[in-house]
Amino acid sequence: MSENMQRIRTKKQRRRVNKWVYISIAAVLILIACFLLYLRSADKPVRAAQKEALDRINGYVTIKDVSRFYLYNGPKEDYSVLVGKNKANKKIIVWVPKKKSGKVFVKYAADGISEKQARSIIHSEKNPEKILHTKLGMENEKAIWEVTYLTGNGNLNYVNLSFEDGKVLHSIENL
């Protein structure tokens, strides 16, 4: 085969390889874009609930720099819980009931235990295999931390700790 023919064949092979590289890169980029769109749409109800809670407290409580947001579904009442800073730059927590007629509660974060402390209490008292989540809630007008965890044998457990002092208020164990 002539040298010229080999060059032409090599160029064609390079083009074919380059074509597949570009197609592969495009496919990966499309998959990443689809995944990001999926994540954004999955988060939409939570963002809508946060906006609704902020709209409800507008004019009543000034909260800026919302750092955490929790949705709490209690046995009697559901709450959106906002954690952020007030005008004086102090960390506050606002419990906004789902019912428009419900009472909004506001507390300073320093007046209760932190999420880290709530988790620590559960670790020391219950020795969980894995803590699934920790979130703020409200039961009978009492601020709580709801901690959900798994035991070593895979049983699901819920414990409500008092926000003020970390005492166990209620637990549902071994589900």
PDB file of C-alpha atoms in Angstrom:
ATOM      1  CA  MET A   1       0.000   0.000   0.000  1.00  0.00           C
ATOM      2  CA  SER A   2       1.239   3.393  -0.770  1.00  0.00           C
ATOM      3  CA  GLU A   3       2.136   5.887   1.854  1.00  0.00           C
ATOM      4  CA  ASN A   4      -0.575   8.210   0.586  1.00  0.00           C
ATOM      5  CA  MET A   5      -3.254   5.513   1.047  1.00  0.00           C
ATOM      6  CA  GLN A   6      -2.096   4.856   4.606  1.00  0.00           C
ATOM      7  CA  ARG A   7      -2.359   8.563   5.447  1.00  0.00           C
ATOM      8  CA  ILE A   8      -5.882   8.710   4.051  1.00  0.00           C
ATOM      9  CA  ARG A   9      -6.890   5.587   6.009  1.00  0.00           C
ATOM     10  CA  THR A  10      -5.323   7.005   9.207  1.00  0.00           C
ATOM     11  CA  LYS A  11      -7.188  10.309   8.740  1.00  0.00           C
ATOM     12  CA  LYS A  12     -10.471   8.445   8.263  1.00  0.00           C
ATOM     13  CA  GLN A  13      -9.828   6.375  11.389  1.00  0.00           C
ATOM     14  CA  ARG A  14      -9.040   9.522  13.397  1.00  0.00           C
ATOM     15  CA  ARG A  15     -12.214  11.191  12.148  1.00  0.00           C
ATOM     16  CA  ARG A  16     -14.251   8.132  13.103  1.00  0.00           C
ATOM     17  CA  VAL A  17     -12.697   8.043  16.591  1.00  0.00           C
ATOM     18  CA  ASN A  18     -13.140  11.812  17.022  1.00  0.00           C
ATOM     19  CA  LYS A  19     -16.769  11.526  15.932  1.00  0.00           C
ATOM     20  CA  TRP A  20     -17.467   8.903  18.629  1.00  0.00           C
ATOM     21  CA  VAL A  21     -15.627  10.935  21.259  1.00  0.00           C
ATOM     22  CA  TYR A  22     -17.793  13.979  20.462  1.00  0.00           C
ATOM     23  CA  ILE A  23     -20.973  11.885  20.458  1.00  0.00           C
ATOM     24  CA  SER A  24     -20.015  10.355  23.828  1.00  0.00           C
ATOM     25  CA  ILE A  25     -19.272  13.754  25.360  1.00  0.00           C
ATOM     26  CA  ALA A  26     -22.575  15.152  24.050  1.00  0.00           C
ATOM     27  CA  ALA A  27     -24.486  12.159  25.462  1.00  0.00           C
ATOM     28  CA  VAL A  28     -22.880  12.588  28.899  1.00  0.00           C
ATOM     29  CA  LEU A  29     -23.660  16.332  28.899  1.00  0.00           C
ATOM     30  CA  ILE A  30     -27.292  15.634  27.971  1.00  0.00           C
ATOM     31  CA  LEU A  31     -27.573  13.070  30.784  1.00  0.00           C
ATOM     32  CA  ILE A  32     -26.112  15.536  33.297  1.00  0.00           C
ATOM     33  CA  ALA A  33     -28.529  18.260  32.158  1.00  0.00           C
ATOM     34  CA  CYS A  34     -31.503  15.875  32.473  1.00  0.00           C
ATOM     35  CA  PHE A  35     -30.386  14.835  35.961  1.00  0.00           C
ATOM     36  CA  LEU A  36     -30.045  18.467  37.089  1.00  0.00           C
ATOM     37  CA  LEU A  37     -33.500  19.305  35.708  1.00  0.00           C
ATOM     38  CA  TYR A  38     -34.923  16.304  37.553  1.00  0.00           C
ATOM     39  CA  LEU A  39     -33.335  17.415  40.842  1.00  0.00           C
ATOM     40  CA  ARG A  40     -34.649  20.942  40.368  1.00  0.00           C
ATOM     41  CA  SER A  41     -38.192  19.739  39.726  1.00  0.00           C
ATOM     42  CA  ALA A  42     -38.046  17.346  42.698  1.00  0.00           C
ATOM     43  CA  ASP A  43     -37.159  20.265  44.982  1.00  0.00           C
ATOM     44  CA  LYS A  44     -39.959  22.491  43.642  1.00  0.00           C
ATOM     45  CA  PRO A  45     -42.638  21.617  46.279  1.00  0.00           C
ATOM     46  CA  VAL A  46     -40.177  22.336  49.109  1.00  0.00           C
ATOM     47  CA  ARG A  47     -39.216  25.697  47.607  1.00  0.00           C
ATOM     48  CA  ALA A  48     -42.920  26.526  47.141  1.00  0.00           C
ATOM     49  CA  ALA A  49     -43.639  25.671  50.800  1.00  0.00           C
ATOM     50  CA  GLN A  50     -40.722  27.856  51.927  1.00  0.00           C
ATOM     51  CA  LYS A  51     -41.954  30.777  49.821  1.00  0.00           C
ATOM     52  CA  GLU A  52     -45.481  30.344  51.184  1.00  0.00           C
ATOM     53  CA  ALA A  53     -44.154  30.363  54.764  1.00  0.00           C
ATOM     54  CA  LEU A  54     -42.105  33.507  54.100  1.00  0.00           C
ATOM     55  CA  ASP A  55     -45.147  35.192  52.531  1.00  0.00           C
ATOM     56  CA  ARG A  56     -47.290  34.281  55.559  1.00  0.00           C
ATOM     57  CA  ILE A  57     -44.907  35.867  58.073  1.00  0.00           C
ATOM     58  CA  ASN A  58     -44.195  38.944  55.941  1.00  0.00           C
ATOM     59  CA  GLY A  59     -44.950  41.994  58.091  1.00  0.00           C
ATOM     60  CA  TYR A  60     -45.092  39.892  61.256  1.00  0.00           C
ATOM     61  CA  VAL A  61     -41.536  38.586  61.514  1.00  0.00           C
ATOM     62  CA  THR A  62     -38.495  39.801  59.627  1.00  0.00           C
ATOM     63  CA  ILE A  63     -36.220  36.919  58.772  1.00  0.00           C
ATOM     64  CA  LYS A  64     -33.247  37.246  56.476  1.00  0.00           C
ATOM     65  CA  ASP A  65     -30.678  34.774  55.269  1.00  0.00           C
ATOM     66  CA  VAL A  66     -32.807  31.643  55.737  1.00  0.00           C
ATOM     67  CA  SER A  67     -30.181  28.998  56.464  1.00  0.00           C
ATOM     68  CA  ARG A  68     -32.432  25.980  57.087  1.00  0.00           C
ATOM     69  CA  PHE A  69     -35.965  24.997  56.205  1.00  0.00           C
ATOM     70  CA  TYR A  70     -37.904  22.045  57.578  1.00  0.00           C
ATOM     71  CA  LEU A  71     -41.325  20.612  56.766  1.00  0.00           C
ATOM     72  CA  TYR A  72     -42.866  18.972  59.823  1.00  0.00           C
ATOM     73  CA  ASN A  73     -45.961  16.786  59.550  1.00  0.00           C
ATOM     74  CA  GLY A  74     -47.300  16.379  63.064  1.00  0.00           C
ATOM     75  CA  PRO A  75     -50.243  14.335  64.318  1.00  0.00           C
ATOM     76  CA  LYS A  76     -52.424  17.438  64.740  1.00  0.00           C
ATOM     77  CA  GLU A  77     -50.748  20.219  62.775  1.00  0.00           C
ATOM     78  CA  ASP A  78     -48.219  20.596  59.963  1.00  0.00           C
ATOM     79  CA  TYR A  79     -45.534  23.293  60.139  1.00  0.00           C
ATOM     80  CA  SER A  80     -42.997  24.967  57.910  1.00  0.00           C
ATOM     81  CA  VAL A  81     -39.983  25.850  60.029  1.00  0.00           C
ATOM     82  CA  LEU A  82     -37.585  28.604  58.976  1.00  0.00           C
ATOM     83  CA  VAL A  83     -34.176  29.168  60.551  1.00  0.00           C
ATOM     84  CA  GLY A  84     -32.427  32.452  59.824  1.00  0.00           C
ATOM     85  CA  LYS A  85     -31.444  35.804  61.271  1.00  0.00           C
ATOM     86  CA  ASN A  86     -33.581  38.737  62.379  1.00  0.00           C
ATOM     87  CA  LYS A  87     -32.908  42.470  61.935  1.00  0.00           C
ATOM     88  CA  ALA A  88     -30.577  42.427  64.950  1.00  0.00           C
ATOM     89  CA  ASN A  89     -28.593  39.629  63.270  1.00  0.00           C
ATOM     90  CA  LYS A  90     -29.624  37.095  65.934  1.00  0.00           C
ATOM     91  CA  LYS A  91     -30.417  33.544  64.876  1.00  0.00           C
ATOM     92  CA  ILE A  92     -34.152  32.886  65.106  1.00  0.00           C
ATOM     93  CA  ILE A  93     -36.499  30.008  64.362  1.00  0.00           C
ATOM     94  CA  VAL A  94     -40.017  30.587  63.034  1.00  0.00           C
ATOM     95  CA  TRP A  95     -42.694  27.867  63.094  1.00  0.00           C
ATOM     96  CA  VAL A  96     -45.416  28.637  60.536  1.00  0.00           C
ATOM     97  CA  PRO A  97     -48.518  26.405  60.710  1.00  0.00           C
ATOM     98  CA  LYS A  98     -50.010  25.111  57.496  1.00  0.00           C
ATOM     99  CA  LYS A  99     -53.450  26.268  58.644  1.00  0.00           C
ATOM    100  CA  LYS A 100     -53.755  29.983  58.018  1.00  0.00           C
ATOM    101  CA  SER A 101     -55.671  30.357  61.301  1.00  0.00           C
ATOM    102  CA  GLY A 102     -52.816  28.752  63.280  1.00  0.00           C
ATOM    103  CA  LYS A 103     -50.450  30.619  65.566  1.00  0.00           C
ATOM    104  CA  VAL A 104     -46.943  31.500  64.341  1.00  0.00           C
ATOM    105  CA  PHE A 105     -44.183  30.844  66.897  1.00  0.00           C
ATOM    106  CA  VAL A 106     -40.830  32.623  67.006  1.00  0.00           C
ATOM    107  CA  LYS A 107     -37.896  31.662  69.237  1.00  0.00           C
ATOM    108  CA  TYR A 108     -34.236  32.515  69.447  1.00  0.00           C
ATOM    109  CA  ALA A 109     -32.083  29.542  68.455  1.00  0.00           C
ATOM    110  CA  ALA A 110     -29.970  30.163  71.565  1.00  0.00           C
ATOM    111  CA  ASP A 111     -33.029  29.430  73.750  1.00  0.00           C
ATOM    112  CA  GLY A 112     -32.934  25.743  72.844  1.00  0.00           C
ATOM    113  CA  ILE A 113     -30.694  22.872  71.873  1.00  0.00           C
ATOM    114  CA  SER A 114     -29.080  22.683  68.448  1.00  0.00           C
ATOM    115  CA  GLU A 115     -29.509  19.944  65.864  1.00  0.00           C
ATOM    116  CA  LYS A 116     -26.050  18.669  66.768  1.00  0.00           C
ATOM    117  CA  GLN A 117     -27.023  18.474  70.446  1.00  0.00           C
ATOM    118  CA  ALA A 118     -30.275  16.641  69.583  1.00  0.00           C
ATOM    119  CA  ARG A 119     -28.317  14.077  67.580  1.00  0.00           C
ATOM    120  CA  SER A 120     -25.812  13.713  70.417  1.00  0.00           C
ATOM    121  CA  ILE A 121     -28.617  13.018  72.918  1.00  0.00           C
ATOM    122  CA  ILE A 122     -30.028  10.286  70.670  1.00  0.00           C
ATOM    123  CA  HIS A 123     -26.567   8.763  70.175  1.00  0.00           C
ATOM    124  CA  SER A 124     -25.938   8.602  73.915  1.00  0.00           C
ATOM    125  CA  GLU A 125     -29.436   7.478  74.995  1.00  0.00           C
ATOM    126  CA  LYS A 126     -30.534   5.218  72.123  1.00  0.00           C
ATOM    127  CA  ASN A 127     -27.293   4.076  70.465  1.00  0.00           C
ATOM    128  CA  PRO A 128     -28.706   4.113  66.907  1.00  0.00           C
ATOM    129  CA  GLU A 129     -27.147   2.354  63.950  1.00  0.00           C
ATOM    130  CA  LYS A 130     -27.923   5.347  61.738  1.00  0.00           C
ATOM    131  CA  ILE A 131     -29.735   8.667  62.221  1.00  0.00           C
ATOM    132  CA  LEU A 132     -31.892   9.254  59.151  1.00  0.00           C
ATOM    133  CA  HIS A 133     -32.928  12.845  59.811  1.00  0.00           C
ATOM    134  CA  THR A 134     -33.373  15.488  62.454  1.00  0.00           C
ATOM    135  CA  LYS A 135     -35.889  18.281  62.029  1.00  0.00           C
ATOM    136  CA  LEU A 136     -37.657  20.959  64.004  1.00  0.00           C
ATOM    137  CA  GLY A 137     -41.373  20.681  64.621  1.00  0.00           C
ATOM    138  CA  MET A 138     -44.149  21.769  66.955  1.00  0.00           C
ATOM    139  CA  GLU A 139     -46.514  19.623  69.049  1.00  0.00           C
ATOM    140  CA  ASN A 140     -49.180  21.105  71.324  1.00  0.00           C
ATOM    141  CA  GLU A 141     -47.500  24.513  71.035  1.00  0.00           C
ATOM    142  CA  LYS A 142     -44.208  23.025  72.256  1.00  0.00           C
ATOM    143  CA  ALA A 143     -41.114  23.258  70.047  1.00  0.00           C
ATOM    144  CA  ILE A 144     -39.480  19.896  69.377  1.00  0.00           C
ATOM    145  CA  TRP A 145     -36.683  18.175  67.547  1.00  0.00           C
ATOM    146  CA  GLU A 146     -37.940  15.065  65.745  1.00  0.00           C
ATOM    147  CA  VAL A 147     -35.136  12.538  65.309  1.00  0.00           C
ATOM    148  CA  THR A 148     -35.663   9.505  63.077  1.00  0.00           C
ATOM    149  CA  TYR A 149     -33.176   6.667  63.289  1.00  0.00           C
ATOM    150  CA  LEU A 150     -32.565   2.977  62.617  1.00  0.00           C
ATOM    151  CA  THR A 151     -31.486   0.424  65.208  1.00  0.00           C
ATOM    152  CA  GLY A 152     -28.910  -2.282  64.572  1.00  0.00           C
ATOM    153  CA  ASN A 153     -31.630  -4.726  63.488  1.00  0.00           C
ATOM    154  CA  GLY A 154     -33.061  -2.208  60.993  1.00  0.00           C
ATOM    155  CA  ASN A 155     -36.093  -1.069  63.010  1.00  0.00           C
ATOM    156  CA  LEU A 156     -37.342   2.473  62.420  1.00  0.00           C
ATOM    157  CA  ASN A 157     -37.684   4.801  65.431  1.00  0.00           C
ATOM    158  CA  TYR A 158     -39.007   8.321  66.038  1.00  0.00           C
ATOM    159  CA  VAL A 159     -38.107  10.375  69.092  1.00  0.00           C
ATOM    160  CA  ASN A 160     -39.375  13.867  69.909  1.00  0.00           C
ATOM    161  CA  LEU A 161     -37.014  15.891  72.074  1.00  0.00           C
ATOM    162  CA  SER A 162     -37.937  19.146  73.778  1.00  0.00           C
ATOM    163  CA  PHE A 163     -36.334  22.046  71.919  1.00  0.00           C
ATOM    164  CA  GLU A 164     -35.770  23.869  75.211  1.00  0.00           C
ATOM    165  CA  ASP A 165     -33.919  21.198  77.209  1.00  0.00           C
ATOM    166  CA  GLY A 166     -33.533  18.066  75.064  1.00  0.00           C
ATOM    167  CA  LYS A 167     -35.711  15.823  77.245  1.00  0.00           C
ATOM    168  CA  VAL A 168     -37.513  12.965  75.507  1.00  0.00           C
ATOM    169  CA  LEU A 169     -41.177  13.936  75.150  1.00  0.00           C
ATOM    170  CA  HIS A 170     -42.439  11.071  73.051  1.00  0.00           C
ATOM    171  CA  SER A 171     -41.057   8.126  71.137  1.00  0.00           C
ATOM    172  CA  ILE A 172     -42.279   5.499  68.716  1.00  0.00           C
ATOM    173  CA  GLU A 173     -39.829   2.637  68.600  1.00  0.00           C
ATOM    174  CA  ASN A 174     -39.156  -0.564  66.693  1.00  0.00           C
ATOM    175  CA  LEU A 175     -41.403  -0.073  63.689  1.00  0.00           C
TER     176      LEU A 175
END
